[in-house]
Amino acid sequence: MKKKLGLLYGGKSAEHDVSLSTARAVTQALNFDKFDVFPIFITRDGEWRKGDQLTAPVESIEQLQLGKGTQDSIPNDVSSFLLNKDEKEFDVIFPLLHGTNGEDGTVQGLLEVLNLPYVGNGVLASSAGMDKVVMKQLFEHAGLKQVPYVYFIRKEWNKNQDALIAKMEEELTWPMFVKPANLGSSVGISKASNREELIKAIDLASKYDRKIIVETGIVAREVEMGVLGNDSPKVSVPGEIKPVTDFYDYDSKYNDNNTGLIIPAPVTTDVVERMKDMAIRAFKVLDCSGLVRADFFVTAEDDIVINEVNTMPGFTPVSMYPILWQNTGVTYSDLIEQLIDLAIERHEEKQQLQYQ
Ligand SMILES: Nc1ncnc2c1ncn2[C@@H]1O[C@H](COP(=O)(O)OP(=O)(O)O)[C@@H](O)[C@H]1O
Ligand SMILES: [Mg+2]
């Protein structure tokens, strides 16, 4: 039996274009004998548009940018848009969305309410993984080593700037990394080496979020690992990122082809083992499902510190997560199918639960 698969992509987020490239790549890797594939495009303004069934891999991005009027577009009645009373509209939805309004639990909540199986993390893991402060607090609870950090909300900063600077200077060391708590893709993140830069960095970060986190900057290599599964997750080989810029900023993530990926990362087997254990613990403490990319810092002394997890990591065929699995023996096509199976498995398990 062929499965009806809804590819959900685009989105009201900084990663809109990346999502389109991912969707194209996924159609090129999908086995059309196994899936009936339907595109669901979310415009930059947040409008949902459903297109006709795709019968072949998509060649150009334009094909995925479904036009207004020509397609089913019912943004304020998403349930009738996604559900069909007579016939099952979708067996599974694959959200290929990153960042806000996609990776943060909001879309997951909608799909949950509609009782539709969907690929990847659920509401809790997505939203906890989106907020760097909540994520760090959970990591702390799981005994995972992290860089020292301080956080506050914008209002506190506006009121008590001096006290907060004093606190940061006492608890952290220079240089410091300033980040909006709730964005991704390095947007709004800066490195500050003195007070003046710190103030500027915080002012910038507070344009993007009401909650700000400041961390001690660490001199270390950046090594990442893929986790795949539900209750018994598997871990990939590690991969290292070598940014050519000062840090792994937005440009080096998306516009710069010089950011080298070294796979597998040249680290000792002891580092790999400890990192695997940490990746699984991070996956479990956030109650993840499907997939996560766990990002670490590894110091010259082989100390491992967790930086973050990404609940919907970059997913084009040249992104770290799929390449890590490729190097672990799971092709891009297999990865997609495994994720779909995991989504259905989780959904079926949920149907067994009693609610009253
Ligand atoms: N505490 C830190 N010390 C050193 N480099 C950091 C630190 N925090 C972030 N960075 C650099 O900034 C990049 C982006 O930060 P990250 O927390 O991963 O945010 P995002 O969620 O946007 O990926 C990292 O990949 C790393 O290069
Ligand atoms: Mg990151």
Coordinates of C-alpha atoms in Angstrom, one line a residue, residues 117-340:
P117 CA 1.5 11.3 12.2
Y118 CA 4.5 13.6 11.5
V119 CA 8.2 13.1 11.1
G120 CA 10.6 14.3 13.8
N121 CA 10.3 15.7 17.3
G122 CA 7.1 16.3 19.2
V123 CA 5.9 19.5 20.8
L124 CA 7.9 19.2 24.0
A125 CA 11.3 18.4 22.5
S126 CA 10.8 20.9 19.7
S127 CA 10.0 23.8 22.0
A128 CA 12.5 22.9 24.7
G129 CA 15.2 22.5 22.0
M130 CA 14.3 25.9 20.5
D131 CA 14.9 27.8 23.8
K132 CA 18.5 27.7 24.6
V133 CA 17.9 28.5 28.2
V134 CA 15.4 25.8 28.8
M135 CA 17.6 23.4 26.9
K136 CA 20.6 24.2 29.0
Q137 CA 18.6 23.8 32.2
L138 CA 17.5 20.3 31.1
F139 CA 21.0 19.5 30.1
E140 CA 22.2 20.5 33.5
H141 CA 19.6 18.2 35.0
A142 CA 21.0 15.4 32.9
G143 CA 24.5 16.1 34.2
L144 CA 25.8 17.2 30.8
K145 CA 28.8 19.5 30.9
Q146 CA 28.3 23.0 29.4
V147 CA 29.9 26.4 29.1
P148 CA 29.1 28.8 32.0
Y149 CA 26.2 31.0 31.1
V150 CA 24.0 33.8 32.4
Y151 CA 20.5 34.7 31.1
F152 CA 18.0 37.5 31.5
I153 CA 15.1 39.1 29.9
R154 CA 15.2 42.4 27.9
K155 CA 13.4 44.3 30.6
E156 CA 15.9 43.4 33.3
W157 CA 18.7 44.5 31.0
N158 CA 17.0 47.8 30.4
K159 CA 16.6 48.3 34.1
N160 CA 19.8 46.8 35.7
Q161 CA 22.4 47.0 33.0
D162 CA 25.3 47.6 35.5
A163 CA 24.3 44.8 37.8
L164 CA 24.0 42.4 34.9
I165 CA 27.3 43.3 33.5
A166 CA 28.9 42.8 36.9
K167 CA 27.3 39.4 37.2
M168 CA 28.5 38.4 33.8
E169 CA 32.0 39.6 34.5
E170 CA 32.0 37.6 37.7
E171 CA 30.5 34.4 36.4
L172 CA 31.9 34.3 32.9
T173 CA 35.2 35.0 31.1
W174 CA 36.0 36.9 27.9
P175 CA 35.3 36.6 25.1
M176 CA 31.6 36.1 25.6
F177 CA 28.9 34.9 23.2
V178 CA 25.6 36.7 23.2
K179 CA 22.6 35.0 21.8
P180 CA 18.8 35.5 21.5
A181 CA 17.4 32.5 23.4
N182 CA 15.0 31.5 20.7
L183 CA 16.5 31.8 17.2
G184 CA 18.7 29.4 15.2
S185 CA 21.1 29.7 12.3
S186 CA 23.4 32.1 14.3
V187 CA 21.0 35.0 13.7
G188 CA 21.5 37.7 16.2
I189 CA 24.6 36.0 17.8
S190 CA 27.8 37.9 18.4
K191 CA 31.1 37.5 20.1
A192 CA 32.1 40.2 22.5
S193 CA 35.6 40.8 23.8
N194 CA 35.0 43.8 26.0
R195 CA 32.2 45.7 27.7
E196 CA 31.5 48.0 24.8
E197 CA 31.1 45.0 22.4
L198 CA 29.0 43.2 25.0
I199 CA 26.5 46.1 25.3
K200 CA 26.2 46.3 21.5
A201 CA 25.8 42.5 21.2
I202 CA 23.1 42.4 23.8
D203 CA 21.2 45.3 22.1
L204 CA 21.4 43.4 18.9
A205 CA 20.2 40.1 20.4
S206 CA 17.3 41.8 22.1
K207 CA 16.0 42.8 18.7
Y208 CA 15.3 39.2 18.1
D209 CA 14.1 37.9 21.4
R210 CA 13.0 39.1 24.9
K211 CA 15.2 36.5 26.5
I212 CA 19.0 36.7 26.0
I213 CA 21.7 34.3 27.0
V214 CA 25.4 35.1 27.4
E215 CA 28.1 32.4 27.5
T216 CA 31.8 32.1 28.2
G217 CA 33.4 31.8 24.8
I218 CA 35.3 28.5 24.5
V219 CA 38.3 27.7 22.4
A220 CA 37.5 24.3 21.0
R221 CA 36.7 22.3 17.9
E222 CA 33.1 21.9 16.9
V223 CA 32.0 18.3 16.6
E224 CA 28.5 17.0 15.9
M225 CA 26.7 13.7 16.0
G226 CA 23.5 12.5 14.6
V227 CA 20.9 10.6 16.6
L228 CA 18.1 8.6 14.9
G229 CA 15.3 6.7 16.6
N230 CA 12.5 6.8 19.1
D231 CA 12.9 4.8 22.3
S232 CA 16.2 3.1 21.3
P233 CA 18.0 5.8 19.4
K234 CA 21.2 5.1 17.3
V235 CA 24.1 7.4 17.0
S236 CA 26.1 8.3 13.9
V237 CA 29.8 8.8 13.4
P238 CA 31.0 12.3 14.6
G239 CA 31.6 15.1 12.2
E240 CA 33.7 18.2 12.6
I241 CA 33.0 21.7 11.3
K242 CA 35.8 23.9 10.3
P243 CA 34.4 27.4 9.8
V244 CA 36.8 29.8 8.0
T245 CA 35.2 32.8 9.7
D246 CA 35.7 33.6 13.3
F247 CA 32.8 31.5 14.3
Y248 CA 30.1 29.4 12.6
D249 CA 27.8 32.4 11.7
Y250 CA 24.9 32.7 9.4
D251 CA 27.0 33.2 6.3
S252 CA 29.3 30.3 6.9
K253 CA 26.2 28.1 7.4
Y254 CA 24.3 29.0 4.3
N255 CA 26.4 31.2 1.9
D256 CA 29.9 30.0 2.4
N257 CA 31.0 26.8 0.7
N258 CA 34.3 26.9 2.4
T259 CA 33.0 25.7 5.7
G260 CA 34.6 22.3 5.7
L261 CA 33.0 19.2 7.1
I262 CA 35.4 16.5 8.2
I263 CA 33.7 13.2 8.5
P264 CA 34.4 11.2 10.5
A265 CA 35.9 13.8 12.9
P266 CA 39.5 13.0 13.8
V267 CA 38.8 12.4 17.5
T268 CA 39.9 9.5 19.7
T269 CA 37.6 6.5 20.3
D270 CA 37.4 7.6 23.9
V271 CA 36.0 11.0 22.8
V272 CA 33.6 9.2 20.4
E273 CA 32.3 6.9 23.2
R274 CA 31.8 9.8 25.7
M275 CA 30.1 11.9 23.0
K276 CA 27.7 9.1 22.1
D277 CA 26.7 8.8 25.7
M278 CA 26.2 12.5 26.0
A279 CA 24.2 12.7 22.7
I280 CA 21.8 9.9 23.9
R281 CA 21.4 11.6 27.3
A282 CA 20.6 14.9 25.6
F283 CA 18.1 13.1 23.3
K284 CA 16.4 11.4 26.3
V285 CA 16.3 14.4 28.6
L286 CA 14.5 16.5 26.0
D287 CA 12.2 13.5 25.2
C288 CA 13.2 13.6 21.5
S289 CA 11.9 11.4 18.8
G290 CA 12.9 10.8 15.2
L291 CA 16.1 12.8 14.9
V292 CA 18.4 15.2 16.6
R293 CA 21.8 16.6 15.8
A294 CA 23.8 17.0 18.9
D295 CA 26.6 19.7 18.7
F296 CA 29.6 19.6 21.0
F297 CA 32.8 21.6 21.7
V298 CA 35.9 19.5 22.1
T299 CA 38.9 21.2 23.8
A300 CA 42.6 20.5 23.2
E301 CA 42.5 18.4 26.4
D302 CA 39.6 16.4 25.0
D303 CA 37.1 17.8 27.4
I304 CA 33.6 17.6 25.8
V305 CA 31.0 20.2 26.4
I306 CA 27.6 20.1 24.8
N307 CA 26.6 23.3 22.9
E308 CA 23.1 22.4 21.7
V309 CA 20.8 20.0 20.0
N310 CA 18.9 20.8 16.8
T311 CA 15.6 19.1 16.6
M312 CA 15.3 19.7 12.9
P313 CA 18.9 19.9 11.7
G314 CA 19.8 21.0 8.2
F315 CA 18.5 18.3 5.9
T316 CA 19.8 18.8 2.4
P317 CA 22.0 16.0 1.0
V318 CA 25.0 18.2 1.7
S319 CA 24.0 19.0 5.3
M320 CA 25.9 17.6 8.2
Y321 CA 23.1 15.4 9.6
P322 CA 22.4 13.4 6.4
I323 CA 26.2 13.1 5.6
L324 CA 26.8 11.8 9.1
W325 CA 24.3 9.0 8.4
Q326 CA 25.7 8.4 4.9
N327 CA 29.0 7.8 6.6
T328 CA 27.4 5.5 9.1
G329 CA 25.8 3.3 6.3
V330 CA 22.4 5.0 6.0
T331 CA 21.8 6.6 2.6
Y332 CA 19.7 9.8 2.2
S333 CA 16.8 7.7 0.8
D334 CA 17.0 5.2 3.7
L335 CA 17.2 8.0 6.2
I336 CA 14.0 9.6 4.9
E337 CA 12.2 6.2 4.9
Q338 CA 13.4 5.4 8.4
L339 CA 12.2 8.7 9.7
I340 CA 8.8 8.2 8.1

